Short mmCIF file of N, CA and C in Angstrom, two decimals:
data_model
loop_
_atom_site.label_atom_id
_atom_site.label_comp_id
_atom_site.label_asym_id
_atom_site.label_seq_id
_atom_site.Cartn_x
_atom_site.Cartn_y
_atom_site.Cartn_z
N MET A 1 96.16 46.16 123.68
CA MET A 1 95.29 46.94 124.68
C MET A 1 93.87 47.09 124.24
N THR A 2 92.77 46.60 125.06
CA THR A 2 91.50 46.66 124.53
C THR A 2 90.84 47.81 125.09
N LEU A 3 90.07 48.59 124.49
CA LEU A 3 89.44 49.97 124.99
C LEU A 3 87.98 49.72 125.08
N THR A 4 87.53 50.42 126.00
CA THR A 4 85.99 50.55 126.26
C THR A 4 85.27 51.13 125.17
N PRO A 5 84.11 51.20 124.95
CA PRO A 5 83.33 52.09 123.85
C PRO A 5 83.54 53.40 124.07
N SER A 6 83.57 53.65 125.55
CA SER A 6 83.80 55.25 125.50
C SER A 6 85.07 55.73 125.26
N GLU A 7 86.07 55.04 125.51
CA GLU A 7 87.41 55.20 125.23
C GLU A 7 87.54 55.18 123.60
N GLU A 8 87.01 54.36 122.91
CA GLU A 8 87.02 54.53 121.47
C GLU A 8 86.29 55.63 120.88
N ARG A 9 85.26 56.23 121.39
CA ARG A 9 84.69 57.37 121.10
C ARG A 9 85.48 58.41 121.51
N GLU A 10 86.09 58.67 122.53
CA GLU A 10 86.92 59.71 122.97
C GLU A 10 88.16 59.58 122.07
N ARG A 11 88.96 58.58 121.63
CA ARG A 11 90.01 58.52 120.74
C ARG A 11 89.45 59.30 119.38
N ARG A 12 88.39 58.84 118.87
CA ARG A 12 87.92 59.69 117.72
C ARG A 12 87.74 61.24 117.99
N TYR A 13 87.34 61.59 119.07
CA TYR A 13 87.11 63.01 119.16
C TYR A 13 88.48 63.65 119.56
N PHE A 14 89.51 63.03 119.83
CA PHE A 14 90.71 63.78 120.05
C PHE A 14 91.90 63.06 119.35
N PRO A 15 92.13 63.41 118.11
CA PRO A 15 93.02 62.89 117.27
C PRO A 15 94.31 63.34 117.70
N ARG A 16 95.45 62.39 117.46
CA ARG A 16 96.85 62.85 117.98
C ARG A 16 97.38 63.87 116.82
N VAL A 17 98.34 64.63 117.14
CA VAL A 17 98.95 65.53 116.06
C VAL A 17 100.48 65.10 116.43
N ASN A 18 101.25 64.80 115.25
CA ASN A 18 102.62 64.67 115.47
C ASN A 18 103.34 65.95 115.84
N TYR A 19 103.99 66.07 116.84
CA TYR A 19 104.57 67.33 117.51
C TYR A 19 105.87 66.90 118.06
N ARG A 20 106.96 67.46 117.91
CA ARG A 20 108.20 67.04 118.48
C ARG A 20 108.63 68.41 119.47
N ALA A 21 108.82 67.98 120.70
CA ALA A 21 109.15 68.93 121.71
C ALA A 21 109.88 68.24 122.72
N TYR A 22 110.49 69.13 123.65
CA TYR A 22 111.00 68.60 125.07
C TYR A 22 109.98 68.86 125.96
N ALA A 23 110.01 68.01 127.00
CA ALA A 23 108.95 68.15 128.12
C ALA A 23 109.46 67.54 129.18
N THR A 24 108.86 67.97 130.33
CA THR A 24 109.44 67.47 131.54
C THR A 24 107.96 66.51 132.26
N LEU A 25 108.46 65.28 132.46
CA LEU A 25 107.50 64.53 133.38
C LEU A 25 107.66 64.28 134.67
N THR A 26 106.79 64.76 135.56
CA THR A 26 107.06 64.72 137.09
C THR A 26 106.20 63.76 137.69
N THR A 27 106.69 63.02 138.62
CA THR A 27 105.97 62.15 139.37
C THR A 27 106.05 62.56 140.82
N THR A 28 105.43 61.74 141.67
CA THR A 28 105.56 62.26 143.12
C THR A 28 106.89 61.92 143.77
N LYS A 29 107.89 61.29 142.93
CA LYS A 29 109.24 61.02 143.44
C LYS A 29 110.26 61.44 142.64
N LYS A 30 110.07 61.47 141.30
CA LYS A 30 111.16 61.85 140.48
C LYS A 30 110.59 62.94 139.34
N LYS A 31 111.65 63.53 138.48
CA LYS A 31 111.35 64.33 137.38
C LYS A 31 112.25 63.85 136.51
N PHE A 32 111.62 63.67 135.18
CA PHE A 32 112.17 63.21 134.03
C PHE A 32 112.31 63.95 132.79
N ASP A 33 113.40 64.13 131.98
CA ASP A 33 113.25 64.82 130.68
C ASP A 33 112.86 63.81 129.61
N VAL A 34 111.76 64.27 128.75
CA VAL A 34 111.24 63.42 127.56
C VAL A 34 111.20 64.27 126.44
N HIS A 35 110.96 63.31 125.49
CA HIS A 35 110.79 63.93 124.12
C HIS A 35 109.26 63.58 123.76
N ILE A 36 108.45 64.69 123.43
CA ILE A 36 107.00 64.47 122.86
C ILE A 36 107.25 63.93 121.38
N VAL A 37 106.39 63.07 121.20
CA VAL A 37 106.27 62.57 119.76
C VAL A 37 104.92 62.97 119.13
N ASP A 38 103.91 62.77 119.97
CA ASP A 38 102.67 63.11 119.54
C ASP A 38 101.85 63.66 120.64
N VAL A 39 100.82 64.57 120.43
CA VAL A 39 99.74 65.15 121.47
C VAL A 39 98.48 65.32 121.03
N SER A 40 97.57 65.05 122.02
CA SER A 40 96.26 65.36 121.73
C SER A 40 95.63 66.01 122.85
N PHE A 41 94.20 66.44 122.92
CA PHE A 41 93.65 67.09 124.07
C PHE A 41 93.62 66.03 125.11
N ASN A 42 93.84 64.86 124.88
CA ASN A 42 93.58 63.98 126.26
C ASN A 42 94.89 63.11 126.35
N GLY A 43 95.88 63.42 125.83
CA GLY A 43 97.15 62.58 125.98
C GLY A 43 98.27 62.91 125.25
N ALA A 44 99.52 62.09 125.31
CA ALA A 44 100.60 62.30 124.59
C ALA A 44 101.40 61.03 124.54
N LEU A 45 102.20 60.93 123.58
CA LEU A 45 103.07 59.86 123.54
C LEU A 45 104.55 60.52 123.69
N ALA A 46 105.45 59.86 124.58
CA ALA A 46 106.75 60.48 124.71
C ALA A 46 107.67 59.49 124.78
N ALA A 47 108.84 59.94 124.63
CA ALA A 47 109.99 58.98 124.52
C ALA A 47 110.96 59.47 125.70
N LEU A 48 111.30 58.28 126.57
CA LEU A 48 111.98 58.59 127.45
C LEU A 48 113.28 57.54 127.26
N VAL A 49 114.43 58.17 127.01
CA VAL A 49 115.64 57.24 126.74
C VAL A 49 116.48 56.78 128.03
N ARG A 50 116.36 57.23 129.14
CA ARG A 50 117.06 56.76 130.34
C ARG A 50 116.43 55.80 131.01
N PRO A 51 116.87 54.94 131.72
CA PRO A 51 116.26 54.00 132.57
C PRO A 51 115.27 54.56 133.48
N HIS A 52 114.16 53.99 133.82
CA HIS A 52 113.09 54.54 134.65
C HIS A 52 112.36 53.40 135.51
N ASP A 53 111.63 53.81 136.44
CA ASP A 53 110.99 52.77 137.19
C ASP A 53 109.39 53.06 137.33
N LEU A 54 109.12 53.95 136.07
CA LEU A 54 107.52 54.39 136.12
C LEU A 54 106.79 52.96 135.79
N THR A 55 105.47 53.12 136.43
CA THR A 55 104.42 52.09 136.18
C THR A 55 103.32 52.64 135.84
N PRO A 56 102.55 51.79 134.67
CA PRO A 56 101.20 52.12 134.49
C PRO A 56 100.49 52.55 135.51
N GLY A 57 99.63 53.68 135.49
CA GLY A 57 98.42 54.15 136.41
C GLY A 57 99.23 55.22 137.34
N GLU A 58 100.55 55.27 137.10
CA GLU A 58 101.36 56.40 137.95
C GLU A 58 100.86 57.70 137.60
N GLU A 59 100.51 58.52 138.74
CA GLU A 59 100.02 59.85 138.56
C GLU A 59 101.29 60.87 137.80
N ILE A 60 101.10 61.66 137.03
CA ILE A 60 102.12 62.50 136.57
C ILE A 60 101.62 63.94 136.17
N ILE A 61 102.60 64.92 136.19
CA ILE A 61 102.53 66.17 135.51
C ILE A 61 103.25 66.17 134.22
N LEU A 62 102.78 66.45 133.19
CA LEU A 62 103.51 66.46 132.02
C LEU A 62 103.64 68.03 131.43
N THR A 63 104.85 68.63 131.52
CA THR A 63 105.03 70.14 131.28
C THR A 63 105.72 70.18 129.87
N ILE A 64 105.11 70.63 128.76
CA ILE A 64 105.45 70.77 127.37
C ILE A 64 106.06 72.00 127.11
N GLU A 65 107.28 71.88 126.36
CA GLU A 65 107.83 73.25 125.92
C GLU A 65 107.34 73.61 124.68
N ALA A 66 106.24 74.29 124.59
CA ALA A 66 105.72 74.72 123.08
C ALA A 66 106.65 75.54 122.33
N SER A 67 106.63 75.72 121.10
CA SER A 67 107.54 76.42 120.24
C SER A 67 107.46 77.82 120.38
N ASP A 68 106.38 78.43 121.14
CA ASP A 68 106.38 79.81 121.17
C ASP A 68 106.97 80.22 122.60
N ASP A 69 107.79 79.43 123.29
CA ASP A 69 108.29 79.59 124.59
C ASP A 69 107.23 79.58 125.54
N ASN A 70 106.06 79.25 125.40
CA ASN A 70 104.91 79.00 126.29
C ASN A 70 105.26 77.46 126.68
N LEU A 71 104.73 77.27 128.18
CA LEU A 71 104.81 75.93 128.61
C LEU A 71 103.13 75.37 128.74
N ILE A 72 102.94 74.06 128.39
CA ILE A 72 101.73 73.66 128.38
C ILE A 72 101.78 72.59 129.46
N LYS A 73 101.12 72.75 130.67
CA LYS A 73 100.94 71.76 131.68
C LYS A 73 99.83 71.10 131.63
N MET A 74 99.90 69.64 131.73
CA MET A 74 98.85 68.69 131.75
C MET A 74 99.02 67.81 132.83
N GLN A 75 97.82 67.14 133.55
CA GLN A 75 97.93 66.37 134.60
C GLN A 75 97.20 65.24 134.18
N GLY A 76 97.90 64.02 134.50
CA GLY A 76 97.03 62.78 134.27
C GLY A 76 97.96 61.54 134.85
N LYS A 77 97.95 60.33 133.94
CA LYS A 77 98.68 59.24 134.46
C LYS A 77 99.28 58.56 133.40
N LEU A 78 100.13 57.76 133.55
CA LEU A 78 100.98 56.83 132.62
C LEU A 78 99.93 55.66 132.26
N ALA A 79 99.44 55.75 130.94
CA ALA A 79 98.77 54.94 130.69
C ALA A 79 99.27 53.40 130.40
N HIS A 80 100.36 53.58 129.40
CA HIS A 80 101.24 52.31 129.01
C HIS A 80 102.39 52.72 128.67
N GLN A 81 103.34 51.63 128.70
CA GLN A 81 104.71 51.68 128.23
C GLN A 81 105.02 50.68 127.24
N ARG A 82 105.95 50.96 126.38
CA ARG A 82 106.63 49.96 125.77
C ARG A 82 108.04 50.38 125.34
N ASP A 83 109.10 49.72 125.87
CA ASP A 83 110.54 49.97 125.74
C ASP A 83 110.69 51.31 126.29
N HIS A 84 110.99 52.36 125.38
CA HIS A 84 111.18 53.64 125.87
C HIS A 84 110.13 54.74 125.44
N MET A 85 109.09 54.35 125.13
CA MET A 85 107.80 54.95 124.76
C MET A 85 106.92 54.90 125.68
N LEU A 86 106.33 56.13 126.20
CA LEU A 86 105.39 56.21 127.36
C LEU A 86 104.07 56.78 126.73
N GLY A 87 102.94 56.04 126.82
CA GLY A 87 101.65 56.54 126.61
C GLY A 87 101.06 57.29 127.75
N ILE A 88 100.65 58.59 127.50
CA ILE A 88 100.42 59.29 128.63
C ILE A 88 98.98 59.88 128.49
N GLU A 89 98.20 59.39 129.59
CA GLU A 89 96.75 59.91 129.58
C GLU A 89 96.62 61.19 130.37
N CYS A 90 96.33 62.39 129.88
CA CYS A 90 96.37 63.51 130.35
C CYS A 90 95.42 64.67 129.91
N ARG A 91 95.17 65.63 130.75
CA ARG A 91 94.35 66.96 130.20
C ARG A 91 95.26 67.99 130.62
N ALA A 92 95.04 69.04 129.78
CA ALA A 92 95.56 70.44 130.29
C ALA A 92 94.91 70.83 131.47
N LEU A 93 95.97 71.57 132.34
CA LEU A 93 95.20 72.22 133.68
C LEU A 93 95.01 73.46 133.41
N GLY A 94 93.78 73.82 133.66
CA GLY A 94 93.41 75.10 133.49
C GLY A 94 93.25 75.85 132.07
N ILE A 95 92.24 76.97 132.10
CA ILE A 95 91.99 77.46 130.90
C ILE A 95 93.09 78.13 130.09
N ASP A 96 94.10 78.51 130.87
CA ASP A 96 95.25 79.02 129.77
C ASP A 96 95.99 78.07 129.28
N ASN A 97 96.38 76.81 129.94
CA ASN A 97 96.67 75.56 129.50
C ASN A 97 95.94 74.97 128.24
N GLN A 98 94.81 74.91 128.39
CA GLN A 98 93.75 74.41 127.37
C GLN A 98 93.89 75.29 126.32
N SER A 99 93.97 76.63 126.42
CA SER A 99 93.98 77.57 125.20
C SER A 99 95.12 77.40 124.44
N ARG A 100 96.42 77.28 125.21
CA ARG A 100 97.51 77.06 124.54
C ARG A 100 97.74 75.55 123.80
N LEU A 101 97.02 74.72 124.50
CA LEU A 101 97.07 73.37 123.72
C LEU A 101 96.10 73.39 122.68
N ARG A 102 95.08 74.15 122.55
CA ARG A 102 94.24 74.06 121.39
C ARG A 102 94.94 74.79 120.20
N GLU A 103 95.54 75.87 120.53
CA GLU A 103 96.19 76.66 119.62
C GLU A 103 97.41 75.76 119.04
N LEU A 104 98.24 75.09 119.88
CA LEU A 104 99.17 74.18 119.25
C LEU A 104 98.77 73.06 118.34
N LEU A 105 97.64 72.50 118.86
CA LEU A 105 97.16 71.47 118.00
C LEU A 105 96.56 71.93 116.61
N LYS A 106 96.03 73.22 116.69
CA LYS A 106 95.40 73.68 115.47
C LYS A 106 96.57 74.00 114.55
N THR A 107 97.55 74.81 115.04
CA THR A 107 98.72 75.08 114.22
C THR A 107 99.38 73.89 113.59
N GLU A 108 99.65 72.91 114.36
CA GLU A 108 100.42 71.70 113.82
C GLU A 108 99.49 70.97 112.96
N SER A 109 98.11 70.87 113.18
CA SER A 109 97.21 70.10 112.10
C SER A 109 97.29 71.02 110.85
N GLU A 110 97.14 72.36 110.96
CA GLU A 110 97.26 73.17 109.72
C GLU A 110 98.65 72.92 108.85
N ARG A 111 99.68 72.60 109.72
CA ARG A 111 101.02 72.40 109.03
C ARG A 111 101.16 71.04 108.28
N ALA A 112 100.48 70.17 109.09
CA ALA A 112 100.37 68.81 108.47
C ALA A 112 99.37 68.62 107.12
N ASN A 113 98.49 69.45 107.36
CA ASN A 113 97.60 69.59 105.93
C ASN A 113 98.30 70.20 104.87
N GLU A 114 99.15 71.24 105.05
CA GLU A 114 99.89 71.92 104.06
C GLU A 114 100.88 71.22 103.44
N ARG A 115 101.52 70.23 104.57
CA ARG A 115 102.69 69.41 103.99
C ARG A 115 102.23 68.23 102.94
N SER A 116 100.92 67.71 103.38
CA SER A 116 100.15 66.60 102.70
C SER A 116 99.81 67.16 101.31
N VAL A 117 99.15 68.40 101.08
CA VAL A 117 99.05 68.97 99.94
C VAL A 117 100.29 69.33 99.13
N THR A 118 101.20 69.87 99.60
CA THR A 118 102.55 69.96 98.88
C THR A 118 103.09 68.90 98.48
N THR A 119 103.13 67.83 99.27
CA THR A 119 103.59 66.50 98.56
C THR A 119 102.67 65.87 97.65
N MET A 120 101.41 65.91 97.76
CA MET A 120 100.66 65.60 96.68
C MET A 120 100.95 66.13 95.26
N MET A 121 101.14 67.52 95.45
CA MET A 121 101.37 68.27 94.27
C MET A 121 102.72 67.92 93.47
N ASP A 122 103.81 67.84 94.46
CA ASP A 122 104.91 67.38 94.03
C ASP A 122 104.97 66.13 93.27
N ASP A 123 104.40 65.25 93.87
CA ASP A 123 104.29 63.87 93.43
C ASP A 123 103.42 63.99 91.90
N HIS A 124 102.22 64.80 91.77
CA HIS A 124 101.84 64.87 90.57
C HIS A 124 102.65 65.50 89.63
N GLU A 125 103.46 66.67 89.75
CA GLU A 125 104.46 67.17 88.93
C GLU A 125 105.48 66.21 88.44
N ARG A 126 105.78 65.40 89.29
CA ARG A 126 106.93 64.44 88.91
C ARG A 126 106.44 63.28 87.94
N ARG A 127 105.27 63.16 88.03
CA ARG A 127 104.62 62.08 87.11
C ARG A 127 104.37 62.75 85.68
N GLN A 128 104.25 64.12 85.55
CA GLN A 128 103.79 64.56 84.42
C GLN A 128 104.96 64.58 83.65
#
């Protein structure tokens, strides 16, 4: 997949955060249960294990079940698919959803950093 220069810049501005959650992907015709693999301010990677007839460019609403029992609703389109993995280009709908998404990304980034530091310290101690 070739990206335009603006897409490359946007990709740098919106890094993805590993985040596992249940979500609902809604099209104009159907609703699918999906599993979120990672998420950013402008998209998500989701796994859909049952057969589907989704096509790239199709408009969607993605509703993520956040760990604090809040829902994060995002609107966009299916950017690409490979096997059961769906690349979704989307943005949070409204200020409340944007705030919840920002908080989720901040929290998950901090957790990832803590895990990295802990792993490095454990590795260092094992080598001693």
